[in-house]
PDB file of C-alpha atoms in Angstrom:
ATOM      1  CA  GLU A   6      87.656 101.085 129.260  1.00 83.00           C
ATOM      2  CA  ASP A   7      85.808 102.661 126.346  1.00 86.00           C
ATOM      3  CA  GLN A   8      85.127 100.134 123.636  1.00 91.00           C
ATOM      4  CA  VAL A   9      83.341  99.953 120.292  1.00 95.00           C
ATOM      5  CA  THR A  10      82.552  96.569 118.751  1.00 96.00           C
ATOM      6  CA  GLN A  11      81.124  95.963 115.303  1.00 98.00           C
ATOM      7  CA  SER A  12      79.493  92.769 114.122  1.00 97.00           C
ATOM      8  CA  PRO A  13      79.655  90.816 111.999  1.00 97.00           C
ATOM      9  CA  GLU A  14      83.252  91.278 110.816  1.00 96.00           C
ATOM     10  CA  ALA A  15      82.226  90.292 107.307  1.00 97.00           C
ATOM     11  CA  LEU A  16      78.885  89.941 105.608  1.00 98.00           C
ATOM     12  CA  ARG A  17      78.015  88.523 102.210  1.00 98.00           C
ATOM     13  CA  LEU A  18      74.625  89.348 100.738  1.00 97.00           C
ATOM     14  CA  GLN A  19      72.886  88.708  97.484  1.00 97.00           C
ATOM     15  CA  GLU A  20      71.696  91.792  95.645  1.00 97.00           C
ATOM     16  CA  GLY A  21      68.334  92.766  97.106  1.00 97.00           C
ATOM     17  CA  GLU A  22      68.841  90.845 100.348  1.00 97.00           C
ATOM     18  CA  SER A  23      68.330  93.323 103.205  1.00 98.00           C
ATOM     19  CA  SER A  24      70.334  93.087 106.423  1.00 98.00           C
ATOM     20  CA  SER A  25      71.697  95.034 109.385  1.00 98.00           C
ATOM     21  CA  LEU A  26      75.147  95.844 110.709  1.00 98.00           C
ATOM     22  CA  ASN A  27      75.635  96.271 114.432  1.00 98.00           C
ATOM     23  CA  CYS A  28      77.802  98.674 116.427  1.00 98.00           C
ATOM     24  CA  SER A  29      77.737  98.174 120.180  1.00 97.00           C
ATOM     25  CA  TYR A  30      79.574 100.479 122.544  1.00 95.00           C
ATOM     26  CA  THR A  31      80.677 100.753 126.136  1.00 93.00           C
ATOM     27  CA  VAL A  32      81.763 104.304 126.831  1.00 87.00           C
ATOM     28  CA  SER A  33      81.688 106.643 129.794  1.00 83.00           C
ATOM     29  CA  GLY A  34      79.586 109.215 128.028  1.00 82.00           C
ATOM     30  CA  LEU A  35      78.240 109.175 124.491  1.00 87.00           C
ATOM     31  CA  ARG A  36      78.386 112.524 122.732  1.00 88.00           C
ATOM     32  CA  GLY A  37      77.721 111.215 119.252  1.00 91.00           C
ATOM     33  CA  LEU A  38      77.948 108.183 117.008  1.00 95.00           C
ATOM     34  CA  PHE A  39      79.187 108.336 113.445  1.00 95.00           C
ATOM     35  CA  TRP A  40      78.926 105.935 110.528  1.00 97.00           C
ATOM     36  CA  TYR A  41      81.432 105.920 107.694  1.00 97.00           C
ATOM     37  CA  ARG A  42      81.863 103.914 104.526  1.00 98.00           C
ATOM     38  CA  GLN A  43      85.359 103.028 103.341  1.00 97.00           C
ATOM     39  CA  ASP A  44      86.252 101.669  99.918  1.00 96.00           C
ATOM     40  CA  PRO A  45      89.554  99.811  99.447  1.00 91.00           C
ATOM     41  CA  GLY A  46      92.519 102.160  99.280  1.00 87.00           C
ATOM     42  CA  LYS A  47      90.445 105.234 100.119  1.00 91.00           C
ATOM     43  CA  GLY A  48      89.668 107.323 103.155  1.00 95.00           C
ATOM     44  CA  PRO A  49      86.407 106.842 105.079  1.00 96.00           C
ATOM     45  CA  GLU A  50      83.402 108.662 103.655  1.00 96.00           C
ATOM     46  CA  PHE A  51      80.977 110.213 106.129  1.00 95.00           C
ATOM     47  CA  LEU A  52      77.458 108.762 106.170  1.00 97.00           C
ATOM     48  CA  PHE A  53      75.571 109.701 109.357  1.00 95.00           C
ATOM     49  CA  THR A  54      75.818 111.305 112.764  1.00 94.00           C
ATOM     50  CA  LEU A  55      73.468 110.261 115.580  1.00 95.00           C
ATOM     51  CA  TYR A  56      73.381 112.069 118.899  1.00 92.00           C
ATOM     52  CA  SER A  57      70.680 110.557 121.082  1.00 92.00           C
ATOM     53  CA  ALA A  58      68.843 107.289 121.644  1.00 93.00           C
ATOM     54  CA  GLY A  59      65.840 106.920 119.383  1.00 95.00           C
ATOM     55  CA  GLU A  60      67.346 109.028 116.623  1.00 96.00           C
ATOM     56  CA  GLU A  61      67.223 107.717 113.051  1.00 97.00           C
ATOM     57  CA  LYS A  62      68.845 108.940 109.834  1.00 97.00           C
ATOM     58  CA  GLU A  63      68.269 107.743 106.273  1.00 97.00           C
ATOM     59  CA  LYS A  64      70.139 108.048 103.015  1.00 95.00           C
ATOM     60  CA  GLU A  65      69.114 106.102  99.938  1.00 95.00           C
ATOM     61  CA  ARG A  66      69.237 102.405 100.912  1.00 96.00           C
ATOM     62  CA  LEU A  67      70.850 103.062 104.293  1.00 98.00           C
ATOM     63  CA  LYS A  68      69.187 103.781 107.603  1.00 98.00           C
ATOM     64  CA  ALA A  69      71.021 104.286 110.878  1.00 98.00           C
ATOM     65  CA  THR A  70      69.405 103.956 114.300  1.00 98.00           C
ATOM     66  CA  LEU A  71      70.689 104.492 117.807  1.00 96.00           C
ATOM     67  CA  THR A  72      69.830 103.037 121.208  1.00 94.00           C
ATOM     68  CA  LYS A  73      71.558 103.535 124.548  1.00 90.00           C
ATOM     69  CA  LYS A  74      73.873 100.594 123.933  1.00 93.00           C
ATOM     70  CA  GLU A  75      74.155 100.131 120.195  1.00 96.00           C
ATOM     71  CA  SER A  76      73.551 101.408 116.723  1.00 98.00           C
ATOM     72  CA  PHE A  77      72.342  99.596 113.651  1.00 98.00           C
ATOM     73  CA  LEU A  78      72.987 100.335 110.020  1.00 98.00           C
ATOM     74  CA  HIS A  79      70.139  98.829 108.038  1.00 98.00           C
ATOM     75  CA  ILE A  80      70.744  98.186 104.359  1.00 98.00           C
ATOM     76  CA  THR A  81      67.588  97.734 102.318  1.00 98.00           C
ATOM     77  CA  ALA A  82      67.747  95.926  98.956  1.00 97.00           C
ATOM     78  CA  PRO A  83      71.517  96.383  98.635  1.00 97.00           C
ATOM     79  CA  LYS A  84      73.284  96.682  95.300  1.00 97.00           C
ATOM     80  CA  PRO A  85      76.830  95.575  94.395  1.00 97.00           C
ATOM     81  CA  GLU A  86      78.004  99.186  94.659  1.00 97.00           C
ATOM     82  CA  ASP A  87      77.161  99.088  98.370  1.00 97.00           C
ATOM     83  CA  SER A  88      80.089  96.703  98.841  1.00 98.00           C
ATOM     84  CA  ALA A  89      82.563  98.405 101.205  1.00 98.00           C
ATOM     85  CA  THR A  90      83.747  98.411 104.794  1.00 97.00           C
ATOM     86  CA  TYR A  91      81.376 100.224 107.137  1.00 98.00           C
ATOM     87  CA  LEU A  92      82.914 101.850 110.193  1.00 97.00           C
ATOM     88  CA  CYS A  93      81.220 103.221 113.242  1.00 97.00           C
ATOM     89  CA  ALA A  94      82.854 105.623 115.656  1.00 95.00           C
ATOM     90  CA  VAL A  95      81.787 106.873 119.054  1.00 93.00           C
ATOM     91  CA  LEU A  96      82.629 110.300 120.378  1.00 89.00           C
ATOM     92  CA  THR A  97      83.192 110.316 124.094  1.00 84.00           C
ATOM     93  CA  GLY A  98      84.752 112.683 126.593  1.00 75.00           C
ATOM     94  CA  SER A  99      83.859 116.248 127.497  1.00 69.00           C
ATOM     95  CA  GLY A 100      84.411 119.765 126.287  1.00 66.00           C
ATOM     96  CA  ASN A 101      87.181 120.168 123.777  1.00 63.00           C
ATOM     97  CA  THR A 102      88.904 116.946 124.767  1.00 67.00           C
ATOM     98  CA  GLY A 103      86.523 114.518 123.126  1.00 72.00           C
ATOM     99  CA  LYS A 104      87.882 111.261 121.799  1.00 79.00           C
ATOM    100  CA  LEU A 105      86.642 109.425 118.723  1.00 85.00           C
ATOM    101  CA  ILE A 106      86.858 105.650 119.081  1.00 90.00           C
ATOM    102  CA  PHE A 107      86.420 103.525 115.979  1.00 93.00           C
ATOM    103  CA  GLY A 108      85.145  99.990 115.702  1.00 95.00           C
ATOM    104  CA  GLN A 109      87.014  97.456 113.580  1.00 95.00           C
ATOM    105  CA  GLY A 110      84.474  97.690 110.787  1.00 96.00           C
ATOM    106  CA  THR A 111      82.145  95.343 108.925  1.00 97.00           C
ATOM    107  CA  THR A 112      83.184  94.392 105.417  1.00 97.00           C
ATOM    108  CA  LEU A 113      80.105  94.024 103.250  1.00 98.00           C
ATOM    109  CA  GLN A 114      80.107  92.201  99.927  1.00 98.00           C
ATOM    110  CA  VAL A 115      76.987  92.318  97.785  1.00 98.00           C
ATOM    111  CA  LYS A 116      76.877  89.830  94.943  1.00 97.00           C
ATOM    112  CA  PRO A 117      74.798  90.449  91.809  1.00 95.00           C
TER     113      PRO A 117
ATOM    114  CA  LYS B   7      84.132 122.511  97.494  1.00 63.00           C
ATOM    115  CA  ALA B   8      87.470 120.725  97.697  1.00 77.00           C
ATOM    116  CA  GLY B   9      87.794 117.946 100.242  1.00 93.00           C
ATOM    117  CA  VAL B  10      90.655 117.141 102.558  1.00 97.00           C
ATOM    118  CA  THR B  11      93.869 116.866 100.580  1.00 97.00           C
ATOM    119  CA  GLN B  12      96.769 114.726 101.703  1.00 98.00           C
ATOM    120  CA  THR B  13     100.243 114.505 100.207  1.00 97.00           C
ATOM    121  CA  PRO B  14     102.044 112.423  99.311  1.00 97.00           C
ATOM    122  CA  ARG B  15      99.631 109.601  98.535  1.00 96.00           C
ATOM    123  CA  TYR B  16     102.241 106.876  98.518  1.00 97.00           C
ATOM    124  CA  LEU B  17     105.754 106.696  99.877  1.00 97.00           C
ATOM    125  CA  ILE B  18     108.381 104.132 100.746  1.00 98.00           C
ATOM    126  CA  LYS B  19     110.935 104.810 103.467  1.00 98.00           C
ATOM    127  CA  THR B  20     113.768 102.879 105.024  1.00 98.00           C
ATOM    128  CA  ARG B  21     113.808 101.893 108.674  1.00 98.00           C
ATOM    129  CA  GLY B  22     115.428 104.639 110.746  1.00 98.00           C
ATOM    130  CA  GLN B  23     114.469 107.463 108.401  1.00 98.00           C
ATOM    131  CA  GLN B  24     111.895 110.101 109.134  1.00 98.00           C
ATOM    132  CA  VAL B  25     108.850 111.154 107.168  1.00 98.00           C
ATOM    133  CA  THR B  26     106.609 114.219 106.971  1.00 98.00           C
ATOM    134  CA  LEU B  27     103.020 114.008 105.756  1.00 98.00           C
ATOM    135  CA  SER B  28     100.945 117.003 104.797  1.00 98.00           C
ATOM    136  CA  CYS B  29      97.235 117.748 105.078  1.00 98.00           C
ATOM    137  CA  SER B  30      95.108 120.605 103.759  1.00 98.00           C
ATOM    138  CA  PRO B  31      91.682 120.708 105.421  1.00 97.00           C
ATOM    139  CA  ILE B  32      88.372 121.591 103.831  1.00 96.00           C
ATOM    140  CA  SER B  33      88.112 125.336 103.377  1.00 95.00           C
ATOM    141  CA  GLY B  34      86.750 126.901 106.560  1.00 93.00           C
ATOM    142  CA  HIS B  35      87.599 123.919 108.737  1.00 94.00           C
ATOM    143  CA  ARG B  36      89.918 124.801 111.586  1.00 93.00           C
ATOM    144  CA  SER B  37      90.349 121.457 113.289  1.00 93.00           C
ATOM    145  CA  VAL B  38      92.595 118.734 111.916  1.00 95.00           C
ATOM    146  CA  SER B  39      93.055 115.261 113.335  1.00 94.00           C
ATOM    147  CA  TRP B  40      95.310 112.409 112.299  1.00 96.00           C
ATOM    148  CA  TYR B  41      94.688 108.664 112.391  1.00 96.00           C
ATOM    149  CA  GLN B  42      96.731 105.577 111.684  1.00 97.00           C
ATOM    150  CA  GLN B  43      94.964 102.662 110.014  1.00 96.00           C
ATOM    151  CA  THR B  44      96.387  99.147 109.891  1.00 93.00           C
ATOM    152  CA  PRO B  45      94.677  95.812 109.170  1.00 87.00           C
ATOM    153  CA  GLY B  46      95.348  94.557 112.683  1.00 84.00           C
ATOM    154  CA  GLN B  47      94.593  97.648 114.773  1.00 87.00           C
ATOM    155  CA  GLY B  48      92.018  99.420 112.684  1.00 89.00           C
ATOM    156  CA  LEU B  49      91.737 103.197 112.926  1.00 93.00           C
ATOM    157  CA  GLN B  50      93.684 104.668 115.811  1.00 93.00           C
ATOM    158  CA  PHE B  51      93.699 108.299 116.857  1.00 92.00           C
ATOM    159  CA  LEU B  52      97.050 110.074 116.759  1.00 95.00           C
ATOM    160  CA  PHE B  53      96.326 113.712 117.606  1.00 92.00           C
ATOM    161  CA  GLU B  54      94.043 116.647 117.001  1.00 92.00           C
ATOM    162  CA  TYR B  55      94.911 120.276 116.345  1.00 93.00           C
ATOM    163  CA  PHE B  56      92.793 123.377 116.542  1.00 92.00           C
ATOM    164  CA  SER B  57      94.030 126.939 116.178  1.00 92.00           C
ATOM    165  CA  GLU B  58      97.611 125.701 115.967  1.00 94.00           C
ATOM    166  CA  THR B  59      97.327 123.985 119.353  1.00 94.00           C
ATOM    167  CA  GLN B  60      97.324 120.277 120.013  1.00 93.00           C
ATOM    168  CA  ARG B  61      94.001 119.578 121.742  1.00 89.00           C
ATOM    169  CA  ASN B  62      94.149 115.853 122.130  1.00 86.00           C
ATOM    170  CA  LYS B  63      96.677 113.073 121.755  1.00 90.00           C
ATOM    171  CA  GLY B  64      96.379 109.317 121.333  1.00 91.00           C
ATOM    172  CA  ASN B  65      98.592 106.590 122.749  1.00 92.00           C
ATOM    173  CA  PHE B  66     101.500 106.767 120.356  1.00 96.00           C
ATOM    174  CA  PRO B  67     105.205 107.166 121.137  1.00 97.00           C
ATOM    175  CA  GLY B  68     106.914 110.533 120.964  1.00 96.00           C
ATOM    176  CA  ARG B  69     108.329 109.643 117.545  1.00 98.00           C
ATOM    177  CA  PHE B  70     104.957 110.727 116.212  1.00 98.00           C
ATOM    178  CA  SER B  71     104.475 114.467 116.212  1.00 97.00           C
ATOM    179  CA  GLY B  72     102.452 117.042 114.402  1.00 97.00           C
ATOM    180  CA  ARG B  73     101.775 120.703 114.005  1.00 97.00           C
ATOM    181  CA  GLN B  74      99.212 123.029 112.555  1.00 97.00           C
ATOM    182  CA  PHE B  75      99.835 126.265 110.742  1.00 97.00           C
ATOM    183  CA  SER B  76      97.904 129.528 110.869  1.00 96.00           C
ATOM    184  CA  ASN B  77      96.071 128.618 107.652  1.00 95.00           C
ATOM    185  CA  SER B  78      94.866 125.386 109.364  1.00 96.00           C
ATOM    186  CA  ARG B  79      97.065 123.180 107.205  1.00 98.00           C
ATOM    187  CA  SER B  80      98.749 120.444 109.192  1.00 98.00           C
ATOM    188  CA  GLU B  81     101.768 118.214 109.028  1.00 98.00           C
ATOM    189  CA  MET B  82     102.651 115.088 110.916  1.00 98.00           C
ATOM    190  CA  ASN B  83     106.138 113.713 111.328  1.00 98.00           C
ATOM    191  CA  VAL B  84     107.357 110.271 112.242  1.00 98.00           C
ATOM    192  CA  SER B  85     111.002 109.971 113.200  1.00 97.00           C
ATOM    193  CA  THR B  86     113.189 106.887 113.422  1.00 97.00           C
ATOM    194  CA  LEU B  87     110.781 104.824 111.363  1.00 98.00           C
ATOM    195  CA  GLU B  88     110.096 101.238 112.319  1.00 98.00           C
ATOM    196  CA  LEU B  89     108.659  98.450 110.175  1.00 97.00           C
ATOM    197  CA  GLY B  90     105.495  98.576 112.271  1.00 96.00           C
ATOM    198  CA  ASP B  91     104.863 102.163 111.206  1.00 97.00           C
ATOM    199  CA  SER B  92     103.781 100.925 107.787  1.00 97.00           C
ATOM    200  CA  ALA B  93     100.165 102.008 107.560  1.00 97.00           C
ATOM    201  CA  LEU B  94      97.617 104.274 105.956  1.00 97.00           C
ATOM    202  CA  TYR B  95      97.799 107.674 107.634  1.00 98.00           C
ATOM    203  CA  LEU B  96      94.535 109.539 107.468  1.00 97.00           C
ATOM    204  CA  CYS B  97      93.930 113.198 108.043  1.00 97.00           C
ATOM    205  CA  ALA B  98      90.469 114.490 108.872  1.00 95.00           C
ATOM    206  CA  SER B  99      89.111 117.982 109.247  1.00 94.00           C
ATOM    207  CA  SER B 100      86.114 119.515 110.975  1.00 91.00           C
ATOM    208  CA  LEU B 101      84.729 122.962 111.630  1.00 89.00           C
ATOM    209  CA  GLY B 102      85.743 122.934 115.277  1.00 82.00           C
ATOM    210  CA  PRO B 103      87.333 120.686 117.853  1.00 76.00           C
ATOM    211  CA  SER B 104      85.930 117.494 119.326  1.00 66.00           C
ATOM    212  CA  GLY B 105      82.278 117.060 118.609  1.00 66.00           C
ATOM    213  CA  ASN B 106      81.895 118.105 115.042  1.00 79.00           C
ATOM    214  CA  THR B 107      81.624 115.603 112.225  1.00 87.00           C
ATOM    215  CA  ILE B 108      85.055 114.887 110.769  1.00 90.00           C
ATOM    216  CA  TYR B 109      85.713 114.413 107.063  1.00 94.00           C
ATOM    217  CA  PHE B 110      88.610 112.290 105.920  1.00 96.00           C
ATOM    218  CA  GLY B 111      91.140 112.659 103.163  1.00 97.00           C
ATOM    219  CA  GLU B 112      92.250 109.815 100.926  1.00 96.00           C
ATOM    220  CA  GLY B 113      95.236 109.072 103.141  1.00 97.00           C
ATOM    221  CA  SER B 114      98.968 108.635 102.726  1.00 97.00           C
ATOM    222  CA  TRP B 115     100.201 105.083 102.308  1.00 97.00           C
ATOM    223  CA  LEU B 116     103.517 104.660 104.108  1.00 97.00           C
ATOM    224  CA  THR B 117     105.609 101.558 103.612  1.00 97.00           C
ATOM    225  CA  VAL B 118     108.716 101.127 105.764  1.00 98.00           C
ATOM    226  CA  VAL B 119     111.283  98.648 104.454  1.00 97.00           C
TER     227      VAL B 119
END
């Protein structure tokens, strides 16, 4: 069964304290991996798409990496405004019948 | 460029009623998908539409249905509402079906009492 697991469920950091969020997956065929940020009461906001192992993407304090079994979202010197729930999703399947499977998310709190 | 627009943002319904939620995709996007988000289950895929055709469907009962219009706008309907249908319903759009990055709207908060 296709599965996406994110860890930790919750993470508390001090401002400036770098860390990583993990997204591990077991799927029949990876077509892409997506990272989203979700603020309370709002829809997920797209961050990155990764398609193949070894690929990396960066945006401000965030950097996403992908291996054959997992993806990491590295947060360098986080600020309080980085506090949110971070979701990863894996696209699996073939052709026009792909399926996007979401992890449960990691809720990040950055304290000043 | 306007994002994905969902209406209504908040609604309260009584058990047994039905509800229709609306979604306008990003201009130029032809694929629309719907998700249900609850604290316990997370984000779960409902269905995806492209060119007015349902391309993919998640594991939800037949009470959940949707459609897409020729202008790519989409609606989803839930009939015979149950308390467990209380959730945030998210619409997302993409340029094409399955494989393109999807962009979410702000969601419609449904409370069933």
